[in-house]
PDB file of C-alpha atoms and ligand atoms in Angstrom:
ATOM      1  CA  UNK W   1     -11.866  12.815   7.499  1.00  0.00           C
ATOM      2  CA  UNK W   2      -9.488  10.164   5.353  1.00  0.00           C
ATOM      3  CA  UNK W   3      -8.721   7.186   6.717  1.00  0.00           C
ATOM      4  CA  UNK W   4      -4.909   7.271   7.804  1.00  0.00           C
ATOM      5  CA  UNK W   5      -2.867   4.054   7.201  1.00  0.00           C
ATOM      6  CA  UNK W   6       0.426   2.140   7.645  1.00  0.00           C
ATOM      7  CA  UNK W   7       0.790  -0.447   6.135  1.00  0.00           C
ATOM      8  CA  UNK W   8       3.447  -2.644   6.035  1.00  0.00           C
ATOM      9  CA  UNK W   9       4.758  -4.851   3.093  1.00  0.00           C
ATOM     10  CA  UNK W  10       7.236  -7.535   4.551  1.00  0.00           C
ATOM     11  CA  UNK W  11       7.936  -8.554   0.905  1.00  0.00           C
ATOM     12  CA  UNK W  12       9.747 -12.227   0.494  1.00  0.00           C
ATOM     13  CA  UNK W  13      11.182 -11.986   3.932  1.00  0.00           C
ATOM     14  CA  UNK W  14      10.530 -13.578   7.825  1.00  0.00           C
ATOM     15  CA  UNK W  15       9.888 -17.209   8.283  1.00  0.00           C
ATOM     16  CA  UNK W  16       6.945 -17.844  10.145  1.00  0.00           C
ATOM     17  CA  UNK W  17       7.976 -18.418  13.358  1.00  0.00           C
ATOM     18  CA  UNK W  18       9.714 -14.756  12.816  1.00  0.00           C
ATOM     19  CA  UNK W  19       6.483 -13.618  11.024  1.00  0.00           C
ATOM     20  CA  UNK W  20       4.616 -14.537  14.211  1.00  0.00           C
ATOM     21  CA  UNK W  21       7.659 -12.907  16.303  1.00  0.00           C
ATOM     22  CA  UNK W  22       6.911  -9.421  14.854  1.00  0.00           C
ATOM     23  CA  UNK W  23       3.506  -9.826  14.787  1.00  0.00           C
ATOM     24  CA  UNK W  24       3.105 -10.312  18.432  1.00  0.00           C
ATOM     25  CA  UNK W  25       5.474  -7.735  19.141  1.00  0.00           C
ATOM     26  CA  UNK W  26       3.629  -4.957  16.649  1.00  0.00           C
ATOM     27  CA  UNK W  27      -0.007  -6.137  17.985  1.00  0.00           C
ATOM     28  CA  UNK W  28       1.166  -5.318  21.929  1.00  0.00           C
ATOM     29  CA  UNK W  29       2.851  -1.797  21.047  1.00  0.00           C
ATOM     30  CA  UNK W  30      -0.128  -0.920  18.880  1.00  0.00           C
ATOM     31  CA  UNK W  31      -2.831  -1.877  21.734  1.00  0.00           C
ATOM     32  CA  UNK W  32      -0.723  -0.362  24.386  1.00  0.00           C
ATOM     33  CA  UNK W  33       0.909   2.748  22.725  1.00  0.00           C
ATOM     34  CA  UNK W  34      -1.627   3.682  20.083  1.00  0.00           C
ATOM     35  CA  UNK W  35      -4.386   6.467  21.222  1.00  0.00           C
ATOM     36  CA  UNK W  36      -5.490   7.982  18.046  1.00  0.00           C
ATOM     37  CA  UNK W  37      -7.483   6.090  14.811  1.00  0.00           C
ATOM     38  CA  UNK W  38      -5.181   5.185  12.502  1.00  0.00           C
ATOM     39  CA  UNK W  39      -5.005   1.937  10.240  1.00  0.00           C
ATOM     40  CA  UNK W  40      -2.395  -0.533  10.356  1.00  0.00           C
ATOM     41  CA  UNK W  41      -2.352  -3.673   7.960  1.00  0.00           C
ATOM     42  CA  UNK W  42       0.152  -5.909   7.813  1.00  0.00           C
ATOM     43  CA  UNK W  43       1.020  -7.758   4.180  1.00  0.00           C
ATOM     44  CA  UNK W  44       2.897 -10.860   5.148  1.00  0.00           C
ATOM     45  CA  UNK W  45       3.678 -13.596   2.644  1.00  0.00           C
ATOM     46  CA  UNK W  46       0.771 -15.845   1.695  1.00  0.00           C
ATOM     47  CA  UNK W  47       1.459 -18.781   4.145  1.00  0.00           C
ATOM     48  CA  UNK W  48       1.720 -16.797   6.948  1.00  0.00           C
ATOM     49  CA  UNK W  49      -1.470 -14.670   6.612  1.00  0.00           C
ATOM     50  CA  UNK W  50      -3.553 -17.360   8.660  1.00  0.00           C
ATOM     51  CA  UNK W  51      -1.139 -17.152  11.294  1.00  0.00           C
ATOM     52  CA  UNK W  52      -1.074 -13.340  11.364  1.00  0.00           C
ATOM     53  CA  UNK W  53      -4.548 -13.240  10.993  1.00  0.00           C
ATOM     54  CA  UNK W  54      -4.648 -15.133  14.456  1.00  0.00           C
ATOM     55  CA  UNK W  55      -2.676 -13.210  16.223  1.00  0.00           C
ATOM     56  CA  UNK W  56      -4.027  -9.756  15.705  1.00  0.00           C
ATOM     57  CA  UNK W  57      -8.132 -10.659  16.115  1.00  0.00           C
ATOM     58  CA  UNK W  58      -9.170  -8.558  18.893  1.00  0.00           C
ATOM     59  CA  UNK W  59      -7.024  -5.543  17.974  1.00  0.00           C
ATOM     60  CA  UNK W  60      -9.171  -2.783  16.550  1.00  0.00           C
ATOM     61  CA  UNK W  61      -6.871  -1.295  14.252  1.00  0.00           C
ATOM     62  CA  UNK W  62      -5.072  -4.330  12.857  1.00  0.00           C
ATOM     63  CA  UNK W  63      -5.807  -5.393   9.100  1.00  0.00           C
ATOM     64  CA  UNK W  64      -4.636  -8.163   7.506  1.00  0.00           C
ATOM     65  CA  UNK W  65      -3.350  -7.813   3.552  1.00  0.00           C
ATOM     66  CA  UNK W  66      -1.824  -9.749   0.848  1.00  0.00           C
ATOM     67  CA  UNK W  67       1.171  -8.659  -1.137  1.00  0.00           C
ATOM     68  CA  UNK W  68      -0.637  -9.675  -4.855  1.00  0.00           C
ATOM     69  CA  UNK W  69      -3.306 -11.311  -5.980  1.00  0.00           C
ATOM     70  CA  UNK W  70      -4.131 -12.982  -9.253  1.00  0.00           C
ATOM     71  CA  UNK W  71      -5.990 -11.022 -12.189  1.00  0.00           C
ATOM     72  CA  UNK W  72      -7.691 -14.430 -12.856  1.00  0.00           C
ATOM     73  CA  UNK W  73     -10.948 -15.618 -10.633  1.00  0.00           C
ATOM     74  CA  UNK W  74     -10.444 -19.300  -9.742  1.00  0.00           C
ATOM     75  CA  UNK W  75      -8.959 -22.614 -12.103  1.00  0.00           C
ATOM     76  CA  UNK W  76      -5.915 -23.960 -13.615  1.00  0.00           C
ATOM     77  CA  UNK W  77      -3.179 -21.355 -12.804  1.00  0.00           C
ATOM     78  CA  UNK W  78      -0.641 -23.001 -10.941  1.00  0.00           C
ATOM     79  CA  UNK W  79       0.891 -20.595  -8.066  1.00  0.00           C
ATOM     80  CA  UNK W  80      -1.520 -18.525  -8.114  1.00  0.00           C
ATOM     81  CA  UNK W  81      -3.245 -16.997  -5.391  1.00  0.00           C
ATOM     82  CA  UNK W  82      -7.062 -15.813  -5.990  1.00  0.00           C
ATOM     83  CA  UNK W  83      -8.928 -12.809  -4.331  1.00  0.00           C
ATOM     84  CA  UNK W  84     -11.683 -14.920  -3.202  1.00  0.00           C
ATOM     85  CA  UNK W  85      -8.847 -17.088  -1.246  1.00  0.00           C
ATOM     86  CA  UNK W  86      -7.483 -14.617   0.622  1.00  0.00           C
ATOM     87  CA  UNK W  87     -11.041 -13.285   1.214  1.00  0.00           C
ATOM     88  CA  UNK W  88     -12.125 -16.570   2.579  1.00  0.00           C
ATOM     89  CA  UNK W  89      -9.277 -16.379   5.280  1.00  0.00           C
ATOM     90  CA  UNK W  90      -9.614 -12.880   6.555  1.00  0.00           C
ATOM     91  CA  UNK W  91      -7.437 -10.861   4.664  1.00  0.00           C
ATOM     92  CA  UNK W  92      -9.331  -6.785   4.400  1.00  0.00           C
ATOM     93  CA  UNK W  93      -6.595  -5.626   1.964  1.00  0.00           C
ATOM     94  CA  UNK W  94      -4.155  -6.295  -1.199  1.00  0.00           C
ATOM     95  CA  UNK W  95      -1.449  -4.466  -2.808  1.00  0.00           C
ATOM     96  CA  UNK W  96      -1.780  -4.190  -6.333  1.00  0.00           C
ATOM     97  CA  UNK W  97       0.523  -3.246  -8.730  1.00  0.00           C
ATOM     98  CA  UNK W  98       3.901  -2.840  -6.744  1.00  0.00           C
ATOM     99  CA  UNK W  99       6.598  -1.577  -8.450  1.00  0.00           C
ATOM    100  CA  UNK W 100       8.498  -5.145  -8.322  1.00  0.00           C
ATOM    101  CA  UNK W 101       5.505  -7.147  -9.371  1.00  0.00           C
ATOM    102  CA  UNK W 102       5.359  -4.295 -12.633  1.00  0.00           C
ATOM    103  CA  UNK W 103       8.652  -4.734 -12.849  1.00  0.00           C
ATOM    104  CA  UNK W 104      10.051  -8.562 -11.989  1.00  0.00           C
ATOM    105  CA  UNK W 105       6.896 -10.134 -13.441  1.00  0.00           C
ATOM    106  CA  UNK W 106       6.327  -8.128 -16.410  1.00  0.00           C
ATOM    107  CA  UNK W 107       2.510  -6.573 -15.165  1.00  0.00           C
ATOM    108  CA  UNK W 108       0.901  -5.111 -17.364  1.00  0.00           C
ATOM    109  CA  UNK W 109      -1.791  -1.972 -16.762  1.00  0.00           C
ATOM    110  CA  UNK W 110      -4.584  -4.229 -18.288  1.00  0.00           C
ATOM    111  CA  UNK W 111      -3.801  -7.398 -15.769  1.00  0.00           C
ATOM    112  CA  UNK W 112      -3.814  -4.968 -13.027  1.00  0.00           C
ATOM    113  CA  UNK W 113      -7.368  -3.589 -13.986  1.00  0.00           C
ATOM    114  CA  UNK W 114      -8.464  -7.002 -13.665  1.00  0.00           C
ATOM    115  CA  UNK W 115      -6.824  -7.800 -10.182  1.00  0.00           C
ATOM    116  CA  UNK W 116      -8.409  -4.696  -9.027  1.00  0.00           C
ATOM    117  CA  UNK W 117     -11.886  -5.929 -10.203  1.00  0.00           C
ATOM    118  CA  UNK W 118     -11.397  -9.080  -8.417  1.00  0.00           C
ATOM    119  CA  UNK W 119     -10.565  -7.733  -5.061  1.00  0.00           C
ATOM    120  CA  UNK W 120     -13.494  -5.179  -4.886  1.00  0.00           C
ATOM    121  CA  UNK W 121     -15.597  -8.229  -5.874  1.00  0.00           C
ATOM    122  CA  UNK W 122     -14.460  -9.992  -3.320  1.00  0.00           C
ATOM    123  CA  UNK W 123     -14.916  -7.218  -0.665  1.00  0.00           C
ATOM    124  CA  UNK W 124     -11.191  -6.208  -0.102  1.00  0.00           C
ATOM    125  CA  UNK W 125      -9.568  -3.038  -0.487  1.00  0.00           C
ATOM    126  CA  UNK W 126      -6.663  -2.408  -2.987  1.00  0.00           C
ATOM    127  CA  UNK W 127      -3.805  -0.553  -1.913  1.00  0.00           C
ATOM    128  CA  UNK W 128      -2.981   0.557  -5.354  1.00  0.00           C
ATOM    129  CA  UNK W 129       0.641   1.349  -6.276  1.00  0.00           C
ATOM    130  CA  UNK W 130       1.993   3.611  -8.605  1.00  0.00           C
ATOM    131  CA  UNK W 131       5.505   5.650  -8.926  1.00  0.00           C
ATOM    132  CA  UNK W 132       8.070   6.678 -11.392  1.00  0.00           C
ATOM    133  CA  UNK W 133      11.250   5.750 -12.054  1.00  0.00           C
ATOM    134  CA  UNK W 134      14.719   7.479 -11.331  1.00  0.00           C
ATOM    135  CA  UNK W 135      15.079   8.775 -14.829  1.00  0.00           C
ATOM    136  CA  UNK W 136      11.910   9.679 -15.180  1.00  0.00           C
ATOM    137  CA  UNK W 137      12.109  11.894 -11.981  1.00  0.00           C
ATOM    138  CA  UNK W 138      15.420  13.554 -13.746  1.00  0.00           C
ATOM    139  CA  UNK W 139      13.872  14.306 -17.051  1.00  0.00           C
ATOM    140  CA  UNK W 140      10.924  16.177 -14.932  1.00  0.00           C
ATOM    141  CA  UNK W 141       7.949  13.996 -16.979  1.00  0.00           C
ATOM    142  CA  UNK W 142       6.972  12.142 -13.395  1.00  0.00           C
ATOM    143  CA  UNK W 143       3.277  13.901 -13.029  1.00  0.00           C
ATOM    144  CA  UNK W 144       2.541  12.875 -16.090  1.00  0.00           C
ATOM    145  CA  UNK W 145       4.090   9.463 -15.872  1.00  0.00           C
ATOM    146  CA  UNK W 146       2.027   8.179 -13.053  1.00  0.00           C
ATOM    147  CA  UNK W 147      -1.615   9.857 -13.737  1.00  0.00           C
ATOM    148  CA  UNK W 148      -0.973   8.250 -16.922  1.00  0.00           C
ATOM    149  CA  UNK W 149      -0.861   4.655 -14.696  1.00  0.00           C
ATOM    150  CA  UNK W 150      -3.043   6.107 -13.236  1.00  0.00           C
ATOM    151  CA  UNK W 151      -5.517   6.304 -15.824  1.00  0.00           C
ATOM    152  CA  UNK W 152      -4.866   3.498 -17.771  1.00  0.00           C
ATOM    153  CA  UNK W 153      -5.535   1.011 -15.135  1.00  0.00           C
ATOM    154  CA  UNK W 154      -8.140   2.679 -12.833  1.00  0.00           C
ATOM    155  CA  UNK W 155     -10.503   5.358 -15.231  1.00  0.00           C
ATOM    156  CA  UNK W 156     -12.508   2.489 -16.121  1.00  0.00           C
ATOM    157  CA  UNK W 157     -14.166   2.031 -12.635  1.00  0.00           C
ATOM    158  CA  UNK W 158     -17.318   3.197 -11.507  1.00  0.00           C
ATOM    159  CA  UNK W 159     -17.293   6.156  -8.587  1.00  0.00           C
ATOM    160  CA  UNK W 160     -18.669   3.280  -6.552  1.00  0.00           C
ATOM    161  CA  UNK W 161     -16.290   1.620  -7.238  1.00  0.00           C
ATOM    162  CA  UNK W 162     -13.424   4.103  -7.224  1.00  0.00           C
ATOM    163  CA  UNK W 163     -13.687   5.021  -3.469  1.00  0.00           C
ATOM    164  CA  UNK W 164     -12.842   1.922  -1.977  1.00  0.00           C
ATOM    165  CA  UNK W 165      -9.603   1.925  -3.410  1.00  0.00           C
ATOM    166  CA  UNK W 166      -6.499   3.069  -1.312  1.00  0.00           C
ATOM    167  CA  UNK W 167      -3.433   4.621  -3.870  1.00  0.00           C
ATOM    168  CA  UNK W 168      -0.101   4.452  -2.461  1.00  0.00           C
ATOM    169  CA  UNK W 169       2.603   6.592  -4.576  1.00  0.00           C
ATOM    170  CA  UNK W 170       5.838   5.030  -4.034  1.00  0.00           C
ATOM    171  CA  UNK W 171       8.605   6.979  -6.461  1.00  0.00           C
ATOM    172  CA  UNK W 172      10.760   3.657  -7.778  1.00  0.00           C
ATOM    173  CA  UNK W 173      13.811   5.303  -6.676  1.00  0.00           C
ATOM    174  CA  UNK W 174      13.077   5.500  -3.114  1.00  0.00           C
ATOM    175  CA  UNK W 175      11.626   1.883  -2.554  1.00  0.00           C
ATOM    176  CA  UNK W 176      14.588   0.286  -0.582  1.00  0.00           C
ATOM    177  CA  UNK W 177      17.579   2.444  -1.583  1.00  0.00           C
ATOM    178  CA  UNK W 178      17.404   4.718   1.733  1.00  0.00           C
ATOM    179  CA  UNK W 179      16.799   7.798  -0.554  1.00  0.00           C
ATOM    180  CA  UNK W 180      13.828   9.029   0.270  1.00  0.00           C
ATOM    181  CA  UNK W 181      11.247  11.499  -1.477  1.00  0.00           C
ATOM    182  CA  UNK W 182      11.692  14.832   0.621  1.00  0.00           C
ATOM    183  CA  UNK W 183       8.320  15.795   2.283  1.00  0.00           C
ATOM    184  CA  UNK W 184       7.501  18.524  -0.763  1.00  0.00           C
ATOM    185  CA  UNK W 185       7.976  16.267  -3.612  1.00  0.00           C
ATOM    186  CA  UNK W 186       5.655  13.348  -1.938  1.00  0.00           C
ATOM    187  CA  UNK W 187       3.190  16.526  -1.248  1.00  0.00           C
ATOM    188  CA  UNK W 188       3.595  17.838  -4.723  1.00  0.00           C
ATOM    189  CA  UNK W 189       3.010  14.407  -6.322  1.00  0.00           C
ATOM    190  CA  UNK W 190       0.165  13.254  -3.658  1.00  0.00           C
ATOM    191  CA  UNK W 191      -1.404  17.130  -4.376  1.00  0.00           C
ATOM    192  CA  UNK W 192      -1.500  15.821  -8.599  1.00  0.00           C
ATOM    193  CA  UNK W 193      -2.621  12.576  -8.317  1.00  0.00           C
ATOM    194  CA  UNK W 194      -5.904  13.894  -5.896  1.00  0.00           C
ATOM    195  CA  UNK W 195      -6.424  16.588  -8.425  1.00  0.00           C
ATOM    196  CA  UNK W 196      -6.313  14.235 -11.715  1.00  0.00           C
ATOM    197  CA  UNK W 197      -9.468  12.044  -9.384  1.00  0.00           C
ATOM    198  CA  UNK W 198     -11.136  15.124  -8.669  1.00  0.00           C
ATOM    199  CA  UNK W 199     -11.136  15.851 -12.609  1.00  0.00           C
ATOM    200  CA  UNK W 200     -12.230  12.875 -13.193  1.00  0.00           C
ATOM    201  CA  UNK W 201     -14.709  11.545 -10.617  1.00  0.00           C
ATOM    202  CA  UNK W 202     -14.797  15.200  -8.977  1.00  0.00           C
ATOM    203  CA  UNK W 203     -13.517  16.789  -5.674  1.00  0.00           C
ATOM    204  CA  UNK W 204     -16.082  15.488  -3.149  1.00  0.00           C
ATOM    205  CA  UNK W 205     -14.591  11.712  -3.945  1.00  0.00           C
ATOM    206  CA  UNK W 206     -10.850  12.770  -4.397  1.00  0.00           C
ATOM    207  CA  UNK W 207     -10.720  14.395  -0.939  1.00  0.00           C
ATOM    208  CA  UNK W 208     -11.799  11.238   0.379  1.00  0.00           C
ATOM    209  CA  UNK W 209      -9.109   9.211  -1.309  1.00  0.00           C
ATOM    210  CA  UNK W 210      -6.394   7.727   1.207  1.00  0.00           C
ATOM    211  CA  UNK W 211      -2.922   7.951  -0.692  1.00  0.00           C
ATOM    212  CA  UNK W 212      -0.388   6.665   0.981  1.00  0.00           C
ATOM    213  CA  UNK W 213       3.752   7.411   0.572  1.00  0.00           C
ATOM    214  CA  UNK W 214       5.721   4.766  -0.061  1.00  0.00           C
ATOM    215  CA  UNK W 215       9.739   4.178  -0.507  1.00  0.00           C
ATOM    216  CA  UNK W 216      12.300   4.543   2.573  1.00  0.00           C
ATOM    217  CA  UNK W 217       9.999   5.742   4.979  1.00  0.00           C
ATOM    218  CA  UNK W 218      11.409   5.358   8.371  1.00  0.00           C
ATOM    219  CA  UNK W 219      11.127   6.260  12.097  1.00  0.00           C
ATOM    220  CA  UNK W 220      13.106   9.442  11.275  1.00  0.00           C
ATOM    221  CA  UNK W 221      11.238  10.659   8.433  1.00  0.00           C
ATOM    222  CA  UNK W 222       7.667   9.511   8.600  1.00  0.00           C
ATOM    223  CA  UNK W 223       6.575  12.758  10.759  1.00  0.00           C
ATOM    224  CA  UNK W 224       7.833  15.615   8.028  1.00  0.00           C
ATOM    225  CA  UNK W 225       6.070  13.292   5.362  1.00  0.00           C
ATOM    226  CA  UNK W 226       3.231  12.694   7.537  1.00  0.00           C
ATOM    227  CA  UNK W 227       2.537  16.293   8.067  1.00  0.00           C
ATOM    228  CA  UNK W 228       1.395  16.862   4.790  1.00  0.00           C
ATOM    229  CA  UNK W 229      -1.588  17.739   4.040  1.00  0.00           C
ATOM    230  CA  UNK W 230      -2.182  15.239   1.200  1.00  0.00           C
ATOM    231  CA  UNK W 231       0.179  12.496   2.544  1.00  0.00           C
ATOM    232  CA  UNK W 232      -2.653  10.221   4.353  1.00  0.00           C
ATOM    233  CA  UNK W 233       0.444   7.805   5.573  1.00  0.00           C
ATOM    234  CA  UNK W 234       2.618   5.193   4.711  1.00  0.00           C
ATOM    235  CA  UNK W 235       3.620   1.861   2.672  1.00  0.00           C
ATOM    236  CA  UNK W 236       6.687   0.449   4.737  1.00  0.00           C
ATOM    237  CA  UNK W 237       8.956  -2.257   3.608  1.00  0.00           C
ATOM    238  CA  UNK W 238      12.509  -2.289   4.998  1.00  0.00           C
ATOM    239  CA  UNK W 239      10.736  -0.776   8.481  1.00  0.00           C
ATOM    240  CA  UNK W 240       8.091  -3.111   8.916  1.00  0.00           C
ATOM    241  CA  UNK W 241      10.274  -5.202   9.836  1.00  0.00           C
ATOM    242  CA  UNK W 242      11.566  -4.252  12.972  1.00  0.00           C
ATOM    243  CA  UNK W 243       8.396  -3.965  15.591  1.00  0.00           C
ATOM    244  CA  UNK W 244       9.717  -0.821  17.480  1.00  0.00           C
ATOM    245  CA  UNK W 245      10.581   1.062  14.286  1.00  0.00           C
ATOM    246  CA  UNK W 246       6.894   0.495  12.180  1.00  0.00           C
ATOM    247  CA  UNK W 247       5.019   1.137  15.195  1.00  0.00           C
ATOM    248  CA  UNK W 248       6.887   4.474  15.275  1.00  0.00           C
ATOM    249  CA  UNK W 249       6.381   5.313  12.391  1.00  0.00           C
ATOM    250  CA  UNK W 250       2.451   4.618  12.843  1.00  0.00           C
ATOM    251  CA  UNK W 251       2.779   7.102  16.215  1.00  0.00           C
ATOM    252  CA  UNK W 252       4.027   9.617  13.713  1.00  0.00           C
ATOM    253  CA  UNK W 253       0.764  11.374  12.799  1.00  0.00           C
TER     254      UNK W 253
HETATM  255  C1  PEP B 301       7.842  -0.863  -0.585  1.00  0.00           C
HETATM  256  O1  PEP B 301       8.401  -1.811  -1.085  1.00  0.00           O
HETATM  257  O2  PEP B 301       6.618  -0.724  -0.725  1.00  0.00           O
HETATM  258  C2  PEP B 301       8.647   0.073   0.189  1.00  0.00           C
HETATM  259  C3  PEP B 301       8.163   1.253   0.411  1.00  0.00           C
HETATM  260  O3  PEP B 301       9.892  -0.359   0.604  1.00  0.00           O
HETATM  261  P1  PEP B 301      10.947   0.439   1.540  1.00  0.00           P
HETATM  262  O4  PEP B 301      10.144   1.054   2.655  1.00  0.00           O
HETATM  263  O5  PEP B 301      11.890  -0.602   2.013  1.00  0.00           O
HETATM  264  O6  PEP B 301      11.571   1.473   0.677  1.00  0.00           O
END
């Protein structure tokens, strides 16, 4: 069976003390509440990942993730934060490719490639995002929008390679704006991007590909999107903030 996952992407938001808050807070619920195997990962900002990391050791569904990583190895890039750094203090995970980091800092397809490279080298997982647009979406071209960002940044990889990614479809128009995909349109999309994999690397490694929805998922919606069949859960920004409300939506399977 696919993994199922939540993760959630607290963005540039939470000082520590408040990262450390919610951290305790989502750690408890999930140890008490949580009976069935699902992944969570939490993606806090890079100086509080230590912190996090400390607080959810010992739970056995916990991950820790980074929001980013750099597409360069090691040296003079001021800012920058390397794979093999947030290897080296615990992280399991990294987003790659958000919609903001494509968008706000200009990323291209080919620096993305790279970031990928680094993080499987470095043992983590990517959560890999892609998504379309709002005007995209109206002008009908969004299945062939993202296999094509698909495609471009990922078809290089091995199958070995390839498997260990997560993908995490988050439609631009949903991420923060409350408007979320319905249920059928995340299936629909989630349903495409599975079958362009199988074409490509075949249907035994495509079935076994976690994609996750992203973009105003929420306490009140995760179940309908969760209960499709190729929706393997969820990329939460806005939600993950609140404890109660993330570890809801992780119950939601
Ligand atoms: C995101 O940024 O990945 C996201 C899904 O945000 P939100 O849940 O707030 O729409």
């Amino acid at each position: 069976m696919r993994k199922r996952i939540v993760a959630g992407n607290w963005k540039m938001n939470l000082t520590l003390e408040e990262g450390q808050k919610l951290t305790s807070e989502i750690t408890n619920m999930v140890n008490d509440e949580l009976n069935e195997e699902i992944t969570v990962v939490i993606n806090p900002p890079f100086p509080h990942m230590q912190a996090v990391k400390k607080l959810i050791d010992g739970s056995k569904n916990i991950f820790l993730g980074a929001q980013n990583c750099s597409d360069k190895a090691s040296g003079a890039f001021t800012g920058e934060v390397s794979a093999t750094i947030l290897a080296s203090f615990g992280a399991s995970y990294v987003i790659i490719g958000h919609s903001e980091r494509r968008e706000y800092f200009n990323e291209t397809n080919e620096q993305l490639t790279e970031k990928v490279k680094l993080a499987l080298s470095n043992n983590l997982t990517p959560i890999f995002c892609c998504g379309e647009p709002l005007e995209i979406r109206e002008a009908g071209t969004h299945e062939a929008y993202v296999t094509e960002q698909l495609t471009k940044a990922l078809f290089g990889f091995s199958a070995e390679e390839m498997q260990r990614l997560v993908l995490a479809y988050e439609p631009i128009w949903a991420i923060g704006t409350g408007r979320t995909a319905s249920s059928d349109q995340a299936q629909e999309m989630h349903a495409a991007i599975r079958n362009h994999f199988a074409a490509k690397y075949g249907d035994s490694l495509a079935a076994g590909l976690s994609i996750l929805y992203g973009g105003s998922c929420k306490p009140d919606n995760a179940q309908d999107l969760f209960s499709k069949p190729d929706v393997d859960g969820g990329l939460i920004g806005g939600a993950s903030l609140k404890s109660r409300d993330f570890v809801d939506i992780i119950k939601s399977f």
